[in-house]
PDB file of C-alpha atoms in Angstrom:
ATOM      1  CA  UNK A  15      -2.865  12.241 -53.181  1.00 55.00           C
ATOM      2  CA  UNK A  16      -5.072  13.880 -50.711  1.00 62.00           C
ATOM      3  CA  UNK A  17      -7.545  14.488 -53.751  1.00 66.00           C
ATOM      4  CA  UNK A  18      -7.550  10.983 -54.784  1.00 64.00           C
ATOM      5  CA  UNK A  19      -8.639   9.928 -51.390  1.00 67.00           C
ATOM      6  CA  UNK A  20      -5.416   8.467 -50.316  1.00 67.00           C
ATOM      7  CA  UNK A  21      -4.922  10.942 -47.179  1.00 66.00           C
ATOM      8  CA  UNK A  22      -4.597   7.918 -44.799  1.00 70.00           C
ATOM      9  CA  UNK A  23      -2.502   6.155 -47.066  1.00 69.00           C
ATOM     10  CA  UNK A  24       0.392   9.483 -47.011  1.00 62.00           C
ATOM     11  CA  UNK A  25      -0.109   9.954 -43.424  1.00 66.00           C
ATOM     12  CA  UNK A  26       1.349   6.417 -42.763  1.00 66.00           C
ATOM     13  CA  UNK A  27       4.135   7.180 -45.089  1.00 62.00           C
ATOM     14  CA  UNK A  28       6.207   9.490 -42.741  1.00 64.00           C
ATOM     15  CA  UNK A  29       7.708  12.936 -44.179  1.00 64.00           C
ATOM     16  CA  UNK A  30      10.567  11.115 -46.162  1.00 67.00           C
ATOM     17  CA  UNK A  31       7.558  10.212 -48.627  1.00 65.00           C
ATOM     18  CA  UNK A  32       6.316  13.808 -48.568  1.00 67.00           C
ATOM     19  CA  UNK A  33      10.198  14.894 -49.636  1.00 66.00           C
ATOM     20  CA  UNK A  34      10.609  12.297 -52.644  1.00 65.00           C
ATOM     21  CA  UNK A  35       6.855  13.304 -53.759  1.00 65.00           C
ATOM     22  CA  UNK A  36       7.813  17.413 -54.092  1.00 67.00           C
ATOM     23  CA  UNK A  37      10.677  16.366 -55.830  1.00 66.00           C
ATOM     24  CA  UNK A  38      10.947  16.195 -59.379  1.00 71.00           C
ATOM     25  CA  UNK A  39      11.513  12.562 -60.515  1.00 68.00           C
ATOM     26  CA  UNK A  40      14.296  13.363 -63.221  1.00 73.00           C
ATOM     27  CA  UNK A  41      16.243  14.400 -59.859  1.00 76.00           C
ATOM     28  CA  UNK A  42      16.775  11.726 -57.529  1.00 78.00           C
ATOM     29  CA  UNK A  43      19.255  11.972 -54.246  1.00 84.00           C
ATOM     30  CA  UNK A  44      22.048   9.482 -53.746  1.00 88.00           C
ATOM     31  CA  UNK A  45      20.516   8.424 -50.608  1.00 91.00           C
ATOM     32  CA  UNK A  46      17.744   6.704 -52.211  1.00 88.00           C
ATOM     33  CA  UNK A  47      20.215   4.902 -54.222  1.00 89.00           C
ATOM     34  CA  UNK A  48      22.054   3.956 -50.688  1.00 93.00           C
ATOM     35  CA  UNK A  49      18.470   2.892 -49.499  1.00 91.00           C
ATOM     36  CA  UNK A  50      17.773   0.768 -52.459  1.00 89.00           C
ATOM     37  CA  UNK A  51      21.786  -0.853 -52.468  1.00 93.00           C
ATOM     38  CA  UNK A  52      21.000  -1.048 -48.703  1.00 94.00           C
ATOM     39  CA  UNK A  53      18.129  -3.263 -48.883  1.00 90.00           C
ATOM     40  CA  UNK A  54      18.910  -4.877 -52.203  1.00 86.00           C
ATOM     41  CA  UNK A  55      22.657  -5.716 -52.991  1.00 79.00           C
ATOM     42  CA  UNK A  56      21.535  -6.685 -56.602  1.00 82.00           C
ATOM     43  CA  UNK A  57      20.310  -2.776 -56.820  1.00 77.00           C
ATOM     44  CA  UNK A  58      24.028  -1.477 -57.137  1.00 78.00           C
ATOM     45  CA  UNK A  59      23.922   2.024 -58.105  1.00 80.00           C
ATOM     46  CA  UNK A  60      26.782   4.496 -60.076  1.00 84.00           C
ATOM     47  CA  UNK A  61      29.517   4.152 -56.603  1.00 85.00           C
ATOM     48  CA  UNK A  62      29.795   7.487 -57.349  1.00 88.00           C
ATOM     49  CA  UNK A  63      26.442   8.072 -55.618  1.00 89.00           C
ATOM     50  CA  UNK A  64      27.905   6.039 -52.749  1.00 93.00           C
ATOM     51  CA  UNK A  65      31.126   7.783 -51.858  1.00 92.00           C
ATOM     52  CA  UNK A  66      29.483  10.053 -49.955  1.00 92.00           C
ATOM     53  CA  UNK A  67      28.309   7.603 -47.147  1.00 95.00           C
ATOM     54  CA  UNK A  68      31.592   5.915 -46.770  1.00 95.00           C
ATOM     55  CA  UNK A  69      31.965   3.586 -49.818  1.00 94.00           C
ATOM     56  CA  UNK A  70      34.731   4.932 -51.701  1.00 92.00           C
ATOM     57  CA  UNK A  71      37.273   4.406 -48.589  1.00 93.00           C
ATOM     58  CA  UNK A  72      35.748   0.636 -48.379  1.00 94.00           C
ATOM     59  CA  UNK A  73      39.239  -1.421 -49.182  1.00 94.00           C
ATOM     60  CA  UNK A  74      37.467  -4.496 -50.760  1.00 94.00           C
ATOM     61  CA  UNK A  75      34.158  -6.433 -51.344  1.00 92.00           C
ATOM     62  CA  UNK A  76      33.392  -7.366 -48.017  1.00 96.00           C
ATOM     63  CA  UNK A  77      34.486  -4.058 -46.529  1.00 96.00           C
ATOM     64  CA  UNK A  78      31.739  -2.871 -49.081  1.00 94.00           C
ATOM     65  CA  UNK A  79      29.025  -5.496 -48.017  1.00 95.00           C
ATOM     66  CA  UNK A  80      29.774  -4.639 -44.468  1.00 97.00           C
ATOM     67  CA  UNK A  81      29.410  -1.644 -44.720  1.00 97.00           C
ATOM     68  CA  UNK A  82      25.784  -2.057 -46.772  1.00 96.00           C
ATOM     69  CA  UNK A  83      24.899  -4.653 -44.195  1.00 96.00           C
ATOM     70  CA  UNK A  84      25.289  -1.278 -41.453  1.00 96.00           C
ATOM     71  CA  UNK A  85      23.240   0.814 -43.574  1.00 96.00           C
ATOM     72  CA  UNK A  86      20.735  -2.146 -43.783  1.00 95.00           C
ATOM     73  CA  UNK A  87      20.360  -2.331 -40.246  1.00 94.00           C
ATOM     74  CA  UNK A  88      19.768   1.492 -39.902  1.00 94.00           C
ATOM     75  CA  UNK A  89      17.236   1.694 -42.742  1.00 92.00           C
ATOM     76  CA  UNK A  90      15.396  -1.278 -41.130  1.00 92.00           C
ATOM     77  CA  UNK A  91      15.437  -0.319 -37.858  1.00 91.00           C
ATOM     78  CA  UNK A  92      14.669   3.482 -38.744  1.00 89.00           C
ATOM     79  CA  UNK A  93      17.187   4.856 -36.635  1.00 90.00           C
ATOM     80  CA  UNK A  94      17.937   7.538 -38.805  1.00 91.00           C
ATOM     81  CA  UNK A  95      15.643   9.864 -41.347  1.00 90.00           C
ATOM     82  CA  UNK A  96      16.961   9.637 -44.844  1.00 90.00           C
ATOM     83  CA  UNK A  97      17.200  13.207 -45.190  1.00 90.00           C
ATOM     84  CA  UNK A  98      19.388  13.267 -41.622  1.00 93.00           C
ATOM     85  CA  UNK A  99      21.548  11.142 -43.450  1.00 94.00           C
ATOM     86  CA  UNK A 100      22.097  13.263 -46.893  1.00 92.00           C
ATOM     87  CA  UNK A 101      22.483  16.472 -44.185  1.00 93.00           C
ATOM     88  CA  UNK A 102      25.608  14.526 -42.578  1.00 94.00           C
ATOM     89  CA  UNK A 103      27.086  13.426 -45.421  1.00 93.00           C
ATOM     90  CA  UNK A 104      26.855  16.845 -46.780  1.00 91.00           C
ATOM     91  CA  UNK A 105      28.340  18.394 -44.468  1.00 91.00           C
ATOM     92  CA  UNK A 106      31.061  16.437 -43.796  1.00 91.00           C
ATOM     93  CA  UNK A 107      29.502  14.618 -40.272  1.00 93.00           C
ATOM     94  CA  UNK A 108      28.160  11.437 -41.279  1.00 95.00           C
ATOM     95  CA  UNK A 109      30.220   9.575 -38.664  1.00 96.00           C
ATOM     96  CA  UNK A 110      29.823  12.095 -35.558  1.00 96.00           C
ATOM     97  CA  UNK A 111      25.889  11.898 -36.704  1.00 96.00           C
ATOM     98  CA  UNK A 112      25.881   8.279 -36.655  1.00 96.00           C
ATOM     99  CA  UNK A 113      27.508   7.859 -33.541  1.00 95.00           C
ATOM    100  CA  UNK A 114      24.404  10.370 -31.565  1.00 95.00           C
ATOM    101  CA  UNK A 115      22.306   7.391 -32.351  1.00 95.00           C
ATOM    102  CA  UNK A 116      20.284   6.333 -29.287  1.00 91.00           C
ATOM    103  CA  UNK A 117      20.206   2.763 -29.356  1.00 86.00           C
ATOM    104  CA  UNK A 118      23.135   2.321 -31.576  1.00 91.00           C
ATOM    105  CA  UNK A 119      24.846  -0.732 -30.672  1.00 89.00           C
ATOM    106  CA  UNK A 120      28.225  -0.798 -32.397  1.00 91.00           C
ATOM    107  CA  UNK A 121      31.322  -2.841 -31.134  1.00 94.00           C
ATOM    108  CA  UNK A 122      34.347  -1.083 -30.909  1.00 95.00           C
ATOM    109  CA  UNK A 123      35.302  -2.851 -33.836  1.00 96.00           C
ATOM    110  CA  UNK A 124      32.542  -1.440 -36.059  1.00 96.00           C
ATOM    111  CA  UNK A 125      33.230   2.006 -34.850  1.00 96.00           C
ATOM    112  CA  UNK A 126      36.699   2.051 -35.551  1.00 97.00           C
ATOM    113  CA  UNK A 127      35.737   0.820 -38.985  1.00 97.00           C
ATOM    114  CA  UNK A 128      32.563   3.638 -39.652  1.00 97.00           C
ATOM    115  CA  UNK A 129      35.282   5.918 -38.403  1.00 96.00           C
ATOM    116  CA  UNK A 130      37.726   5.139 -40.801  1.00 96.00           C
ATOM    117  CA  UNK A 131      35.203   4.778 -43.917  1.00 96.00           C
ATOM    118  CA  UNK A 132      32.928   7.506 -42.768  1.00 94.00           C
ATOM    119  CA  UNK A 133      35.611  10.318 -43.134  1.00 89.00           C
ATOM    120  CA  UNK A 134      34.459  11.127 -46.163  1.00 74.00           C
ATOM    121  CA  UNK A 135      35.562  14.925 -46.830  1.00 70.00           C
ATOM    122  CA  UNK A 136      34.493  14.322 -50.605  1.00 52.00           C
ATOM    123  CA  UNK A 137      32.202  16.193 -53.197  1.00 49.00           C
ATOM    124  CA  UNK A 138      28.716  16.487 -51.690  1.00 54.00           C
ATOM    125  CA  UNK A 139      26.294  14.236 -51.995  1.00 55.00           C
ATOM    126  CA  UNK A 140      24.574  13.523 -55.537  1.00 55.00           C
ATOM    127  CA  UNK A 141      21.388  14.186 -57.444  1.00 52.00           C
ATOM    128  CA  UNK A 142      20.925  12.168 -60.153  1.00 51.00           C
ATOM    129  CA  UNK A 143      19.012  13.675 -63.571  1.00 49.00           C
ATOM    130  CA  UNK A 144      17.119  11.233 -65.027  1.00 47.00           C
ATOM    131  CA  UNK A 145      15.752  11.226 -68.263  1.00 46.00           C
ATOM    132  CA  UNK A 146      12.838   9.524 -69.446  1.00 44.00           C
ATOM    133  CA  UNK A 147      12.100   8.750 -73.335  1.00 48.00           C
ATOM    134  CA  UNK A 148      14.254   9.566 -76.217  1.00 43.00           C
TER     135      UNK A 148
END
């Protein structure tokens, strides 16, 4: 990018961009799929890319929308790096990370819930292979 001129434009992006660019694009991470589902509810990815952050312990639809409508908030107010994310759900934190989250404001309600949905001591998070063509 730098070489096309467009240094300005990747210093605005913040290192998440930076990550996703070194990346090969037949390999995508299951939290850009939770991004995308965050923002988007018509973007619903394989669930299996989901479980991970919670979604496979949602009991029904609007456990599943609240649950997206968290993550929205998170993504939006970017109170949490992507890559933080994937690092807590891998290993098996996602809730205790969550929690550390300065201006956090969660009822007691909504933590009991991210508590319960959040324990997520399933397969690690996914990587997608993509392939293009054929």
């Amino acid at each position: 990018m730098d070489r096309k001129g467009l240094y300005q434009e990747r210093s605005v992006m913040g290192p998440d961009f930076e990550t996703v660019l070194s990346q090969s694009p037949r390999r995508i991470s299951s939290v850009w799929y939770l991004r995308a589902y965050a923002h988007c509810q018509d973007a619903v990815p394989d669930l299996r890319h989901l479980v991970p952050y919670g979604f496979g312990n949602t009991q029904d639809l609007k456990e599943m929308e609240r649950l997206r409508l968290f993550y929205c908030k998170l993504f939006k107010a970017e109170l949490i790096p992507s890559l933080e994310l994937l690092e807590a759900a891998n290993g098996g934190r996602l809730f205790e990370r969550i929690m550390k989250i300065p201006n956090l404001n969660a009822s007691k309600s909504d933590r009991r819930f991210l508590k319960r949905v959040m324990d997520t001591k399933q397969p690690r998070a996914t990587v997608r292979e993509t392939t293009y063509g054929n």
